[in-house]
Amino acid sequence: MRLAAIQYCAGADVQENLREAGTRIAEAVEGGARLVVLPENFACYGGDYRALAGHGIDTVTGWLATQAREQGIWLLGGSLPLAVRPDGEPVPAPRVRAASLLVGPDGTLRARYDKLHLFDALVPDAQGSYCESRQFEPGDRLVTVPVEQFTLGMAVCYDLRFPSLARALADRGSNLLVYPSAFTAVTGAAHWELLLRARAVETGCYVLGVNQCGQHSERRASYGHSMLVDPWGRVQATLGDGPGVLLGDVLHNEIDDVRHRLPVHTHQRLLTGLPDDIRDN
């Protein structure tokens, strides 16, 4: 199956972001992609996420459905703010959920994953302090979903730093892990490739990191370098620090071969279950 990662620099203008994404999606489809993945905050970077979740989100979700249906692809909207939980309960204001939505080729929603781990950190860049937990409520469930002949494990950005999540997704059948992201320029340069390759080697999965790029504001920049890593930890394709479309193929025989030669999933001795507040989908 051919994958595509869409990399660009989103800002606060939703319509402009969707125009950019639509152009890149068409390019990916022309290149043969069956699964196209957009980055974290693909429709809006910065601004009032609660306001977007309350008044403009139907436009964005409708756009995802239309793009997937008209192009005949699987389309993963990296993340967008939603003011309701998967069970329909409202998220208490002023926070929202950072939700990743997978839409099938028929335009129907196939899966929703809400970001589990929130980026509260001190980074040596112009912004310095990040506190996603002020704006976002963490998710509470793992999500795996069949996509053609593969099983996709869903995650978002900061989730990449938690090997226990990747392992849990692989234990539930995932052989393709996808991380739509907005890794900062500083943390990305230090850790992005290292983390993507580590998650691939640990799980025997293909790992696709789909990042924002460029200068979003005076104080905030993203690293870019979207990347596909195979189960052996080899970088199969990567972009630079500017906008673009990454194309790469995932192969079942590669997954099977690596897992046969290095069956680490059968050798684990330190096993832990899910915490009480995290559920399977």
JSON list of N, CA and C in Angstrom, two decimals, residues 70-100:
[
{"chain": "A", "resi": 70, "resn": "GLU", "atom": "N", "xyz": [-14.24, 12.03, -2.97]},
{"chain": "A", "resi": 70, "resn": "GLU", "atom": "CA", "xyz": [-13.96, 12.45, -4.34]},
{"chain": "A", "resi": 70, "resn": "GLU", "atom": "C", "xyz": [-12.64, 11.87, -4.86]},
{"chain": "A", "resi": 71, "resn": "GLN", "atom": "N", "xyz": [-11.67, 11.71, -3.96]},
{"chain": "A", "resi": 71, "resn": "GLN", "atom": "CA", "xyz": [-10.37, 11.17, -4.39]},
{"chain": "A", "resi": 71, "resn": "GLN", "atom": "C", "xyz": [-10.31, 9.65, -4.26]},
{"chain": "A", "resi": 72, "resn": "GLY", "atom": "N", "xyz": [-11.29, 9.05, -3.56]},
{"chain": "A", "resi": 72, "resn": "GLY", "atom": "CA", "xyz": [-11.31, 7.61, -3.40]},
{"chain": "A", "resi": 72, "resn": "GLY", "atom": "C", "xyz": [-10.18, 7.08, -2.54]},
{"chain": "A", "resi": 73, "resn": "ILE", "atom": "N", "xyz": [-9.85, 7.79, -1.45]},
{"chain": "A", "resi": 73, "resn": "ILE", "atom": "CA", "xyz": [-8.71, 7.44, -0.61]},
{"chain": "A", "resi": 73, "resn": "ILE", "atom": "C", "xyz": [-9.13, 7.32, 0.85]},
{"chain": "A", "resi": 74, "resn": "TRP", "atom": "N", "xyz": [-8.26, 6.72, 1.63]},
{"chain": "A", "resi": 74, "resn": "TRP", "atom": "CA", "xyz": [-8.30, 6.83, 3.08]},
{"chain": "A", "resi": 74, "resn": "TRP", "atom": "C", "xyz": [-7.62, 8.14, 3.44]},
{"chain": "A", "resi": 75, "resn": "LEU", "atom": "N", "xyz": [-8.28, 8.96, 4.24]},
{"chain": "A", "resi": 75, "resn": "LEU", "atom": "CA", "xyz": [-7.73, 10.26, 4.59]},
{"chain": "A", "resi": 75, "resn": "LEU", "atom": "C", "xyz": [-7.74, 10.41, 6.11]},
{"chain": "A", "resi": 76, "resn": "LEU", "atom": "N", "xyz": [-6.56, 10.67, 6.67]},
{"chain": "A", "resi": 76, "resn": "LEU", "atom": "CA", "xyz": [-6.45, 10.85, 8.11]},
{"chain": "A", "resi": 76, "resn": "LEU", "atom": "C", "xyz": [-6.18, 12.32, 8.41]},
{"chain": "A", "resi": 77, "resn": "GLY", "atom": "N", "xyz": [-7.16, 12.96, 9.04]},
{"chain": "A", "resi": 77, "resn": "GLY", "atom": "CA", "xyz": [-6.99, 14.34, 9.49]},
{"chain": "A", "resi": 77, "resn": "GLY", "atom": "C", "xyz": [-6.23, 14.34, 10.79]},
{"chain": "A", "resi": 78, "resn": "GLY", "atom": "N", "xyz": [-4.97, 14.76, 10.74]},
{"chain": "A", "resi": 78, "resn": "GLY", "atom": "CA", "xyz": [-4.01, 14.59, 11.83]},
{"chain": "A", "resi": 78, "resn": "GLY", "atom": "C", "xyz": [-4.56, 14.91, 13.20]},
{"chain": "A", "resi": 79, "resn": "SER", "atom": "N", "xyz": [-5.04, 16.13, 13.39]},
{"chain": "A", "resi": 79, "resn": "SER", "atom": "CA", "xyz": [-5.81, 16.46, 14.59]},
{"chain": "A", "resi": 79, "resn": "SER", "atom": "C", "xyz": [-6.58, 17.74, 14.35]},
{"chain": "A", "resi": 80, "resn": "LEU", "atom": "N", "xyz": [-7.73, 17.82, 15.01]},
{"chain": "A", "resi": 80, "resn": "LEU", "atom": "CA", "xyz": [-8.54, 19.03, 14.99]},
{"chain": "A", "resi": 80, "resn": "LEU", "atom": "C", "xyz": [-9.28, 19.10, 16.32]},
{"chain": "A", "resi": 81, "resn": "PRO", "atom": "N", "xyz": [-9.64, 20.30, 16.77]},
{"chain": "A", "resi": 81, "resn": "PRO", "atom": "CA", "xyz": [-10.26, 20.44, 18.09]},
{"chain": "A", "resi": 81, "resn": "PRO", "atom": "C", "xyz": [-11.74, 20.06, 18.06]},
{"chain": "A", "resi": 82, "resn": "LEU", "atom": "N", "xyz": [-12.13, 19.17, 18.96]},
{"chain": "A", "resi": 82, "resn": "LEU", "atom": "CA", "xyz": [-13.53, 18.78, 19.11]},
{"chain": "A", "resi": 82, "resn": "LEU", "atom": "C", "xyz": [-13.97, 19.04, 20.54]},
{"chain": "A", "resi": 83, "resn": "ALA", "atom": "N", "xyz": [-15.17, 19.59, 20.69]},
{"chain": "A", "resi": 83, "resn": "ALA", "atom": "CA", "xyz": [-15.70, 19.96, 22.00]},
{"chain": "A", "resi": 83, "resn": "ALA", "atom": "C", "xyz": [-16.55, 18.87, 22.62]},
{"chain": "A", "resi": 84, "resn": "VAL", "atom": "N", "xyz": [-16.63, 17.71, 21.96]},
{"chain": "A", "resi": 84, "resn": "VAL", "atom": "CA", "xyz": [-17.36, 16.56, 22.51]},
{"chain": "A", "resi": 84, "resn": "VAL", "atom": "C", "xyz": [-16.43, 15.35, 22.54]},
{"chain": "A", "resi": 85, "resn": "ARG", "atom": "N", "xyz": [-16.65, 14.49, 23.52]},
{"chain": "A", "resi": 85, "resn": "ARG", "atom": "CA", "xyz": [-15.91, 13.25, 23.63]},
{"chain": "A", "resi": 85, "resn": "ARG", "atom": "C", "xyz": [-16.50, 12.21, 22.68]},
{"chain": "A", "resi": 86, "resn": "PRO", "atom": "N", "xyz": [-15.80, 11.10, 22.45]},
{"chain": "A", "resi": 86, "resn": "PRO", "atom": "CA", "xyz": [-16.34, 10.08, 21.56]},
{"chain": "A", "resi": 86, "resn": "PRO", "atom": "C", "xyz": [-17.70, 9.55, 21.97]},
{"chain": "A", "resi": 87, "resn": "ASP", "atom": "N", "xyz": [-18.01, 9.58, 23.28]},
{"chain": "A", "resi": 87, "resn": "ASP", "atom": "CA", "xyz": [-19.32, 9.09, 23.73]},
{"chain": "A", "resi": 87, "resn": "ASP", "atom": "C", "xyz": [-20.41, 10.15, 23.65]},
{"chain": "A", "resi": 88, "resn": "GLY", "atom": "N", "xyz": [-20.08, 11.33, 23.10]},
{"chain": "A", "resi": 88, "resn": "GLY", "atom": "CA", "xyz": [-21.06, 12.39, 22.94]},
{"chain": "A", "resi": 88, "resn": "GLY", "atom": "C", "xyz": [-21.14, 13.37, 24.09]},
{"chain": "A", "resi": 89, "resn": "GLU", "atom": "N", "xyz": [-20.45, 13.08, 25.18]},
{"chain": "A", "resi": 89, "resn": "GLU", "atom": "CA", "xyz": [-20.45, 14.00, 26.32]},
{"chain": "A", "resi": 89, "resn": "GLU", "atom": "C", "xyz": [-19.62, 15.24, 26.00]},
{"chain": "A", "resi": 90, "resn": "PRO", "atom": "N", "xyz": [-20.05, 16.42, 26.45]},
{"chain": "A", "resi": 90, "resn": "PRO", "atom": "CA", "xyz": [-19.28, 17.63, 26.16]},
{"chain": "A", "resi": 90, "resn": "PRO", "atom": "C", "xyz": [-17.98, 17.67, 26.96]},
{"chain": "A", "resi": 91, "resn": "VAL", "atom": "N", "xyz": [-16.96, 18.27, 26.36]},
{"chain": "A", "resi": 91, "resn": "VAL", "atom": "CA", "xyz": [-15.71, 18.55, 27.07]},
{"chain": "A", "resi": 91, "resn": "VAL", "atom": "C", "xyz": [-15.90, 19.86, 27.83]},
{"chain": "A", "resi": 92, "resn": "PRO", "atom": "N", "xyz": [-15.66, 19.89, 29.13]},
{"chain": "A", "resi": 92, "resn": "PRO", "atom": "CA", "xyz": [-15.85, 21.14, 29.88]},
{"chain": "A", "resi": 92, "resn": "PRO", "atom": "C", "xyz": [-14.99, 22.27, 29.33]},
{"chain": "A", "resi": 93, "resn": "ALA", "atom": "N", "xyz": [-15.62, 23.43, 29.11]},
{"chain": "A", "resi": 93, "resn": "ALA", "atom": "CA", "xyz": [-14.90, 24.61, 28.63]},
{"chain": "A", "resi": 93, "resn": "ALA", "atom": "C", "xyz": [-13.87, 25.04, 29.69]},
{"chain": "A", "resi": 94, "resn": "PRO", "atom": "N", "xyz": [-12.75, 25.61, 29.26]},
{"chain": "A", "resi": 94, "resn": "PRO", "atom": "CA", "xyz": [-12.44, 26.07, 27.91]},
{"chain": "A", "resi": 94, "resn": "PRO", "atom": "C", "xyz": [-11.69, 25.04, 27.07]},
{"chain": "A", "resi": 95, "resn": "ARG", "atom": "N", "xyz": [-11.55, 23.80, 27.58]},
{"chain": "A", "resi": 95, "resn": "ARG", "atom": "CA", "xyz": [-10.72, 22.83, 26.87]},
{"chain": "A", "resi": 95, "resn": "ARG", "atom": "C", "xyz": [-11.49, 22.12, 25.76]},
{"chain": "A", "resi": 96, "resn": "VAL", "atom": "N", "xyz": [-10.73, 21.43, 24.89]},
{"chain": "A", "resi": 96, "resn": "VAL", "atom": "CA", "xyz": [-11.28, 20.61, 23.81]},
{"chain": "A", "resi": 96, "resn": "VAL", "atom": "C", "xyz": [-10.46, 19.32, 23.77]},
{"chain": "A", "resi": 97, "resn": "ARG", "atom": "N", "xyz": [-10.86, 18.39, 22.93]},
{"chain": "A", "resi": 97, "resn": "ARG", "atom": "CA", "xyz": [-10.06, 17.20, 22.63]},
{"chain": "A", "resi": 97, "resn": "ARG", "atom": "C", "xyz": [-9.28, 17.44, 21.33]},
{"chain": "A", "resi": 98, "resn": "ALA", "atom": "N", "xyz": [-8.04, 16.96, 21.28]},
{"chain": "A", "resi": 98, "resn": "ALA", "atom": "CA", "xyz": [-7.26, 16.96, 20.03]},
{"chain": "A", "resi": 98, "resn": "ALA", "atom": "C", "xyz": [-7.54, 15.63, 19.34]},
{"chain": "A", "resi": 99, "resn": "ALA", "atom": "N", "xyz": [-8.47, 15.65, 18.40]},
{"chain": "A", "resi": 99, "resn": "ALA", "atom": "CA", "xyz": [-9.00, 14.42, 17.80]},
{"chain": "A", "resi": 99, "resn": "ALA", "atom": "C", "xyz": [-8.42, 14.18, 16.42]},
{"chain": "A", "resi": 100, "resn": "SER", "atom": "N", "xyz": [-7.99, 12.95, 16.19]},
{"chain": "A", "resi": 100, "resn": "SER", "atom": "CA", "xyz": [-7.52, 12.51, 14.88]},
{"chain": "A", "resi": 100, "resn": "SER", "atom": "C", "xyz": [-8.63, 11.68, 14.24]}
]
